[in-house]
mmCIF file of C-alpha atoms and ligand atoms in Angstrom:
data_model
loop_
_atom_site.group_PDB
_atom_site.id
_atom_site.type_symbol
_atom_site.label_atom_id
_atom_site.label_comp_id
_atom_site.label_asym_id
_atom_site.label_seq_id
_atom_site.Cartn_x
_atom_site.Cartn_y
_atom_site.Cartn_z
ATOM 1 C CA UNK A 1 29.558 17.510 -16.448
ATOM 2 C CA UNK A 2 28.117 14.668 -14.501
ATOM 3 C CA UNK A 3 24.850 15.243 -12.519
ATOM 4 C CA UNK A 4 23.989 13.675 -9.419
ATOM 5 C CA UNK A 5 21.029 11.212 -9.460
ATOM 6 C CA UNK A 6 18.296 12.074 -7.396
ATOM 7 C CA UNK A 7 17.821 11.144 -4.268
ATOM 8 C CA UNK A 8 14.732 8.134 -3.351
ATOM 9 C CA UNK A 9 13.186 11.287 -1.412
ATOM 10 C CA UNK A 10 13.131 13.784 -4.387
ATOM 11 C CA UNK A 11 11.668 10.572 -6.343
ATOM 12 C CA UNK A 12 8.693 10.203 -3.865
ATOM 13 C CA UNK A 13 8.373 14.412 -3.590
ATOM 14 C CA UNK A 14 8.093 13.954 -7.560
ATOM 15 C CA UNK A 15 5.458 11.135 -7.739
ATOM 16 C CA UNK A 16 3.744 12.521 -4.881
ATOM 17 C CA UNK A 17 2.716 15.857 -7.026
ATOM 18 C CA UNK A 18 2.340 14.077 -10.198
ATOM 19 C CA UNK A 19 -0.184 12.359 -8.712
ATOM 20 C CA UNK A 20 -2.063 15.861 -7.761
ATOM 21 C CA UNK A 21 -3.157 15.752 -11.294
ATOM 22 C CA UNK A 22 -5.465 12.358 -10.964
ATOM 23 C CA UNK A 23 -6.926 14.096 -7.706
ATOM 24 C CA UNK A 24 -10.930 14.771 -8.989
ATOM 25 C CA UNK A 25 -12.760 17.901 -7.607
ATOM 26 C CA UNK A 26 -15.952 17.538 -5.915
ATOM 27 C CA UNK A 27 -15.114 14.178 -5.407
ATOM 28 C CA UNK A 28 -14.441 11.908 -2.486
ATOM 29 C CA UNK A 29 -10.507 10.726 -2.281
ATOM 30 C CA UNK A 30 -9.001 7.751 -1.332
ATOM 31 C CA UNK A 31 -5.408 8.171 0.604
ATOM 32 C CA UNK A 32 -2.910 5.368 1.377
ATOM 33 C CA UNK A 33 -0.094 5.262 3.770
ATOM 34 C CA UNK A 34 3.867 5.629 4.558
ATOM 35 C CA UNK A 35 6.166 8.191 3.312
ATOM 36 C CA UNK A 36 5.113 8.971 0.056
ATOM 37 C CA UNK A 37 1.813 9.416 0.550
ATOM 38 C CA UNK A 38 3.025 11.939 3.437
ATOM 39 C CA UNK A 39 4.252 13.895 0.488
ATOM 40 C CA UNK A 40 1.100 13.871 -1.247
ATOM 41 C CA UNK A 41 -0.977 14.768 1.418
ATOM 42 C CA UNK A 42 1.479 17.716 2.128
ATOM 43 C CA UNK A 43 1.110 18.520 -1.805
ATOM 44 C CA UNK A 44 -2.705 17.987 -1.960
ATOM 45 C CA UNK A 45 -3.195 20.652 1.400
ATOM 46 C CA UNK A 46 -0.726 22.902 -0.551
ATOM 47 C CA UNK A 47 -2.847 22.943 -3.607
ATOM 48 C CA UNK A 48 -5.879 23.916 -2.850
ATOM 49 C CA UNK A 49 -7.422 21.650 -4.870
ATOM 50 C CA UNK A 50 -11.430 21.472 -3.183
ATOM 51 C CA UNK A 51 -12.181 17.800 -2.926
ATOM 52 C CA UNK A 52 -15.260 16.660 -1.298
ATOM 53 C CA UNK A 53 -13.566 14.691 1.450
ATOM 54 C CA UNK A 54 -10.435 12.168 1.927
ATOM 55 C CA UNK A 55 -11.105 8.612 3.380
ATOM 56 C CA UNK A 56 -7.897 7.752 4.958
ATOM 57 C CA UNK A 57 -6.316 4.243 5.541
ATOM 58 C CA UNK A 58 -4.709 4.613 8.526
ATOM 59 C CA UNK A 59 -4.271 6.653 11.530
ATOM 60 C CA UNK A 60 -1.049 8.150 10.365
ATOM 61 C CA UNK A 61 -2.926 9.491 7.244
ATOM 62 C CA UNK A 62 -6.248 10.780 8.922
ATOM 63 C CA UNK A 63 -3.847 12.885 11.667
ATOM 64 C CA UNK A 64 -1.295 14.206 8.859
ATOM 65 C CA UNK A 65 -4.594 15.398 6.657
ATOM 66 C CA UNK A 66 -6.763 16.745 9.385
ATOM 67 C CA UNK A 67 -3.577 18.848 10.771
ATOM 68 C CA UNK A 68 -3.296 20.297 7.363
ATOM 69 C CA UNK A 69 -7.007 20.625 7.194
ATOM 70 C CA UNK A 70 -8.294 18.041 5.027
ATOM 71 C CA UNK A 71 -11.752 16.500 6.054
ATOM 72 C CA UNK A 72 -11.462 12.898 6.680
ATOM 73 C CA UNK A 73 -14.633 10.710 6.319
ATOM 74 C CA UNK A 74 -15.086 7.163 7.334
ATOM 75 C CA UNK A 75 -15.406 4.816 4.794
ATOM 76 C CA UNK A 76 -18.370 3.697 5.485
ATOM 77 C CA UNK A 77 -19.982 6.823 4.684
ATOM 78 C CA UNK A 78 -19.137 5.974 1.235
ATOM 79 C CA UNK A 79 -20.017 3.884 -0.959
ATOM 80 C CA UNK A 80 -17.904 4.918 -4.072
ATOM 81 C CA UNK A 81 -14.455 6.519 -4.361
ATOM 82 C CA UNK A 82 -12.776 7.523 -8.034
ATOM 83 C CA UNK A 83 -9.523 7.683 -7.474
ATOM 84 C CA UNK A 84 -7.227 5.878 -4.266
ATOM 85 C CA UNK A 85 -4.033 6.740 -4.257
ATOM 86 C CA UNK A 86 -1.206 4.806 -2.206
ATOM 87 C CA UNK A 87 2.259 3.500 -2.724
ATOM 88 C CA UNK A 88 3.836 0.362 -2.689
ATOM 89 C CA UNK A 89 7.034 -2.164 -1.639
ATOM 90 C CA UNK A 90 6.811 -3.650 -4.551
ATOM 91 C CA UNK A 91 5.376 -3.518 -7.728
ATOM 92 C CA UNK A 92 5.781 -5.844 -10.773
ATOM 93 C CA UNK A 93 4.801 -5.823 -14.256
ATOM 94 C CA UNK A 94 1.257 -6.388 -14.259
ATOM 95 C CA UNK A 95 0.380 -3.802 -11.084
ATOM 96 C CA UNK A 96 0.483 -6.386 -8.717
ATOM 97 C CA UNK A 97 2.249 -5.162 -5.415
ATOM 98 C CA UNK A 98 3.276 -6.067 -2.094
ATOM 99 C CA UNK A 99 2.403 -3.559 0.362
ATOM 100 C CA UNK A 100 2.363 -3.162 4.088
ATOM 101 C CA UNK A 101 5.829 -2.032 4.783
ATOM 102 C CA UNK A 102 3.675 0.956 6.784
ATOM 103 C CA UNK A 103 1.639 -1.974 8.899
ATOM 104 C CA UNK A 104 -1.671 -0.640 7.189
ATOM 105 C CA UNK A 105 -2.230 -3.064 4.837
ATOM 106 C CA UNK A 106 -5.757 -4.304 6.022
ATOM 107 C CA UNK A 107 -7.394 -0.661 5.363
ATOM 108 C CA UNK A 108 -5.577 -0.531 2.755
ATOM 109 C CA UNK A 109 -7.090 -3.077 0.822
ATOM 110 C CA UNK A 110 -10.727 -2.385 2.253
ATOM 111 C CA UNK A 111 -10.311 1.291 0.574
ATOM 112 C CA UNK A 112 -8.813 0.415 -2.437
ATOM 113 C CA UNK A 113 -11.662 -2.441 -2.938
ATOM 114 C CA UNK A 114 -13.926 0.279 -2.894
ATOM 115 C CA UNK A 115 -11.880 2.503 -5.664
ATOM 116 C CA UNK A 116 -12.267 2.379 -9.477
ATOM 117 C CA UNK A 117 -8.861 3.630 -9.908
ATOM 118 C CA UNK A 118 -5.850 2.456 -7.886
ATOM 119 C CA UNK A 119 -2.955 5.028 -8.488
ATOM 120 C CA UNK A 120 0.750 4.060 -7.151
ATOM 121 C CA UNK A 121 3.022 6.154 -6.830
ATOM 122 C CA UNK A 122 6.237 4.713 -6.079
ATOM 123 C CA UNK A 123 10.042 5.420 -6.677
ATOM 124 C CA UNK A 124 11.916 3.302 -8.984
ATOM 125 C CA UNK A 125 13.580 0.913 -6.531
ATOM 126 C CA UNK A 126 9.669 -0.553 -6.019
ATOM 127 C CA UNK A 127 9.497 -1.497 -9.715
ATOM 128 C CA UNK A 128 10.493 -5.921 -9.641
ATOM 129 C CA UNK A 129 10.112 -8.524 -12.251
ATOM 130 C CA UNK A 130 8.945 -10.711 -9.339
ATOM 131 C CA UNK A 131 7.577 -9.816 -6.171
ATOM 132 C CA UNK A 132 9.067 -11.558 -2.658
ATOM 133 C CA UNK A 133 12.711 -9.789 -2.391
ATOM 134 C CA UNK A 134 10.586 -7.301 0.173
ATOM 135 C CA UNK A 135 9.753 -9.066 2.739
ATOM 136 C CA UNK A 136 5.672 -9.811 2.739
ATOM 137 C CA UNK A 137 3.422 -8.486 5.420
ATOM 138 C CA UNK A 138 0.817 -10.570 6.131
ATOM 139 C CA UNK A 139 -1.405 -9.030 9.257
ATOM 140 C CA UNK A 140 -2.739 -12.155 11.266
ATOM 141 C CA UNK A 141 -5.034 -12.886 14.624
ATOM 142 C CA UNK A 142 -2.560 -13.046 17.431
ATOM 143 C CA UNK A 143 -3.328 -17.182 18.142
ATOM 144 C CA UNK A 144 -3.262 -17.597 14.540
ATOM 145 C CA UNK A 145 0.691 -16.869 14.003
ATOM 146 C CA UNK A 146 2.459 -19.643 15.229
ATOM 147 C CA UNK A 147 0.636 -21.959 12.962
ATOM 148 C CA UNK A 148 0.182 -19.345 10.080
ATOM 149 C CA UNK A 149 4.250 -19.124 10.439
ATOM 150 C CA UNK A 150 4.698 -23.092 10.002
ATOM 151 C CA UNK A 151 2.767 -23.072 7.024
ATOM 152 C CA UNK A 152 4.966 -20.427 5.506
ATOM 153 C CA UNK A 153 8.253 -22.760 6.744
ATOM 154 C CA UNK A 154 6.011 -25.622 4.778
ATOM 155 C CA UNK A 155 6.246 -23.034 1.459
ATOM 156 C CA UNK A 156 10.340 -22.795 2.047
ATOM 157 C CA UNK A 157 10.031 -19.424 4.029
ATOM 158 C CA UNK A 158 10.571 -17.672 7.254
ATOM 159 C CA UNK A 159 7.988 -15.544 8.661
ATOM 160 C CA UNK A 160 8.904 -12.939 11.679
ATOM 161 C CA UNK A 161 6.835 -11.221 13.813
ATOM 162 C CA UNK A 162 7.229 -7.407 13.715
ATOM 163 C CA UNK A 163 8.319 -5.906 16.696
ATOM 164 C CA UNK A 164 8.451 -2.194 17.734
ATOM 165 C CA UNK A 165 11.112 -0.832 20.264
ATOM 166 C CA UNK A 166 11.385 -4.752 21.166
ATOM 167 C CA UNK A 167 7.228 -4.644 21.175
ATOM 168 C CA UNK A 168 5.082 -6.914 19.284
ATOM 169 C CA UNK A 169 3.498 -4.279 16.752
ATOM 170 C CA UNK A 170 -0.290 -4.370 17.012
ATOM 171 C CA UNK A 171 -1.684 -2.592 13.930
ATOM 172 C CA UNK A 172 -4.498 -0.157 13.703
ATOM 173 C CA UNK A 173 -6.736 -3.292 14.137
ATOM 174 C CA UNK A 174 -5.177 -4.743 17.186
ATOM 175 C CA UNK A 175 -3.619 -7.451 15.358
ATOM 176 C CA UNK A 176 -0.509 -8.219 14.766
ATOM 177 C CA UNK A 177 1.867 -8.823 11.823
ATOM 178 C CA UNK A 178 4.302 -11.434 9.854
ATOM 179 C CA UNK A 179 6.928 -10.528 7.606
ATOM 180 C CA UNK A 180 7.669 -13.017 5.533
ATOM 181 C CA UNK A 181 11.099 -13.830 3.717
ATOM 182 C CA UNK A 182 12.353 -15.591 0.787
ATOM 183 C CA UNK A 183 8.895 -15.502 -1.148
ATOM 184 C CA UNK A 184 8.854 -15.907 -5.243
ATOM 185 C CA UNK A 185 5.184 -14.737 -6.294
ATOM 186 C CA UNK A 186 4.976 -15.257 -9.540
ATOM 187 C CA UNK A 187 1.258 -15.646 -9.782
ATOM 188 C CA UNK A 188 0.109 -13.077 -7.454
ATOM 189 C CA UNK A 189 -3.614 -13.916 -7.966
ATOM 190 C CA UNK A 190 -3.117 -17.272 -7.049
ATOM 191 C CA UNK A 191 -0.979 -16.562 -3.765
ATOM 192 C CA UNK A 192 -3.244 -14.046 -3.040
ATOM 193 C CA UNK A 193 -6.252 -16.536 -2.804
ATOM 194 C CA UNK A 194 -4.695 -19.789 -0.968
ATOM 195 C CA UNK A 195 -2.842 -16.976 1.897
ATOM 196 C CA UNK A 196 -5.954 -15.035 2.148
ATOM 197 C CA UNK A 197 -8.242 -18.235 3.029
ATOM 198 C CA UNK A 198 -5.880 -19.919 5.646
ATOM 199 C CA UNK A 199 -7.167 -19.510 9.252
ATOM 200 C CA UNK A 200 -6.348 -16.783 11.318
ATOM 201 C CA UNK A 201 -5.058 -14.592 8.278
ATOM 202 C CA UNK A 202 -6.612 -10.917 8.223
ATOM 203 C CA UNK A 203 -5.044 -9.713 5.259
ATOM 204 C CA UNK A 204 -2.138 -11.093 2.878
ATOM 205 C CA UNK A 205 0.258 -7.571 1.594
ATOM 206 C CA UNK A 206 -0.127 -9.395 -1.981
ATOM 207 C CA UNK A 207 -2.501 -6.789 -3.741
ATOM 208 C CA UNK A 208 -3.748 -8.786 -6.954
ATOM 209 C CA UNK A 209 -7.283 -8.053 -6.747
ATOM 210 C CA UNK A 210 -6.526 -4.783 -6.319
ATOM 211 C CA UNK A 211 -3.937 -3.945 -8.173
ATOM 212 C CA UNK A 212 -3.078 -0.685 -9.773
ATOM 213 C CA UNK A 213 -4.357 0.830 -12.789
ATOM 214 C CA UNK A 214 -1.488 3.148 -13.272
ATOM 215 C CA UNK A 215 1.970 3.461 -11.789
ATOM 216 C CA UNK A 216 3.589 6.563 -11.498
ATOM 217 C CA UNK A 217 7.326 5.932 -11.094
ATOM 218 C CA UNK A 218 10.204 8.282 -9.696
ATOM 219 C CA UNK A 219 13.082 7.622 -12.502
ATOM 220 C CA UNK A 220 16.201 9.542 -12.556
ATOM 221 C CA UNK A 221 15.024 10.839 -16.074
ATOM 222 C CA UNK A 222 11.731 11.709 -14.418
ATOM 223 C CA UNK A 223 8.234 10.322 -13.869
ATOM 224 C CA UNK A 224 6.841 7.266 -16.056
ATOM 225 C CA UNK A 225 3.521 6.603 -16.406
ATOM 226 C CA UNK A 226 2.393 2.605 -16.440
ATOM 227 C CA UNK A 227 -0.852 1.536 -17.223
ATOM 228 C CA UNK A 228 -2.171 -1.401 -16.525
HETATM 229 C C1 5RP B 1 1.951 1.059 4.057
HETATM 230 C C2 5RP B 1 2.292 0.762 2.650
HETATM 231 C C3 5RP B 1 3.132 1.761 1.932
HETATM 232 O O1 5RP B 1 2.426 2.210 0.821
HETATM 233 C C4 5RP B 1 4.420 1.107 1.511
HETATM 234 O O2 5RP B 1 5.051 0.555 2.656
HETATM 235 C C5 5RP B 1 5.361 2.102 0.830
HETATM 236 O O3 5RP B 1 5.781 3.033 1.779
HETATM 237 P P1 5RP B 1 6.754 4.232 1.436
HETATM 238 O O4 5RP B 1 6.002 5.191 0.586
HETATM 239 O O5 5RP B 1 7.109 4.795 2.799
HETATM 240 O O6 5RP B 1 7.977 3.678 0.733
HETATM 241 O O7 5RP B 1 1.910 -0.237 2.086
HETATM 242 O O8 5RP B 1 1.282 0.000 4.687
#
């Protein structure tokens, strides 16, 4: 009798309470951004696991947890955090991801910098060889984007500007944001530093530096654990 595959949704709702079990007690957490992590913070209210407080990397994230009635406290209130967890667009075989599909990229990266352990959790169509088929948020100063797109022409690809409802998007940090097509990254550390350094970039959605430690990933035969 054949069985039908789950669904990209049941393979987030899985990750999302596998990762319950990296979640420390007593202990400050670091919370990412976009669906999946919407199904961990529904998983982590539901389990009454007592941490000391959540530091949230986006909007999205702080409203979902303090409606469920986790305390949110600012980042800079903190100067250590054990665990972040977060998904990805991409991730390839040494951790490194592409992120930013959720526009939050730029807190992102400031919380995970500030986290030991980097946990993704991330269905199986996120898992590449290579990153670039996802196209690569970069979050830029608004004057910054016509040139910062002609330099990604210059590398052989085409950088948009996301829109909303025909809007320019403006992100959390009043900036707004490239997506960039037809990327190959195969050296993510290296792409990571020339993008980051170019004027007028905020934040490059190529997360070398702070890659993940572990992967949990939503396969039809269930969740595999990757360490990096
Ligand atoms: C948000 C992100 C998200 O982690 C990424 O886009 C994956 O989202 P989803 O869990 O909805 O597939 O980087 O900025």
């Amino acid at each position: 009798m054949s069985q039908t595959p789950p669904s990209q949704d049941e393979l987030k709702t899985l990750v999302a309470h596998a990762a319950l079990k990296y979640v420390v007690p007593g202990e400050y957490l670091g919370v990412g951004t976009g669906s999946t992590v919407n199904k961990f913070i529904d998983a982590l209210a539901a389990s009454g696991v007592a941490i000391k407080g959540a530091v949230s990397s986006s909007l999205a994230s702080t409203n979902r947890m303090k409606s469920l009635g986790i305390l949110v406290i600012d980042l800079a209130l903190v100067e250590r955090i054990s665990v972040y967890i977060d998904g990805a667009d991409e991730i390839d075989p040494k951790g490194c991801m592409i992120k930013g599909g959720g526009a939050a990229l730029t807190c992102e990266k400031i919380v995970a910098a500030q986290a030991d352990k980097f946990i993704c959790i991330a269905d199986a169509s996120k898992n590449v060889a290579v990153l670039g088929a996802f196209a690569l948020p970069v979050e830029v100063i608004p004057m910054a984007a016509p040139e910062i797109t002609r330099r990604f022409k210059a590398m052989g690809a085409v950088a948009v500007l996301r829109t909303v409802n025909g809007q320019t998007l403006v992100t959390d940090n009043g900036q707004y944001l490239l997506d960039v097509k037809g990327l190959q990254i195969a050296d993510a550390w290296s792409f990571e530093n020339t993008v980051s350094q170019w004027p007028g970039v905020v934040t490059v959605g190529v997360f070398a530096h702070q890659h993940a430690h572990v992967c949990l990933l939503g396969t039809a035969q269930g969740v595999q654990t990757i360490v990096y």
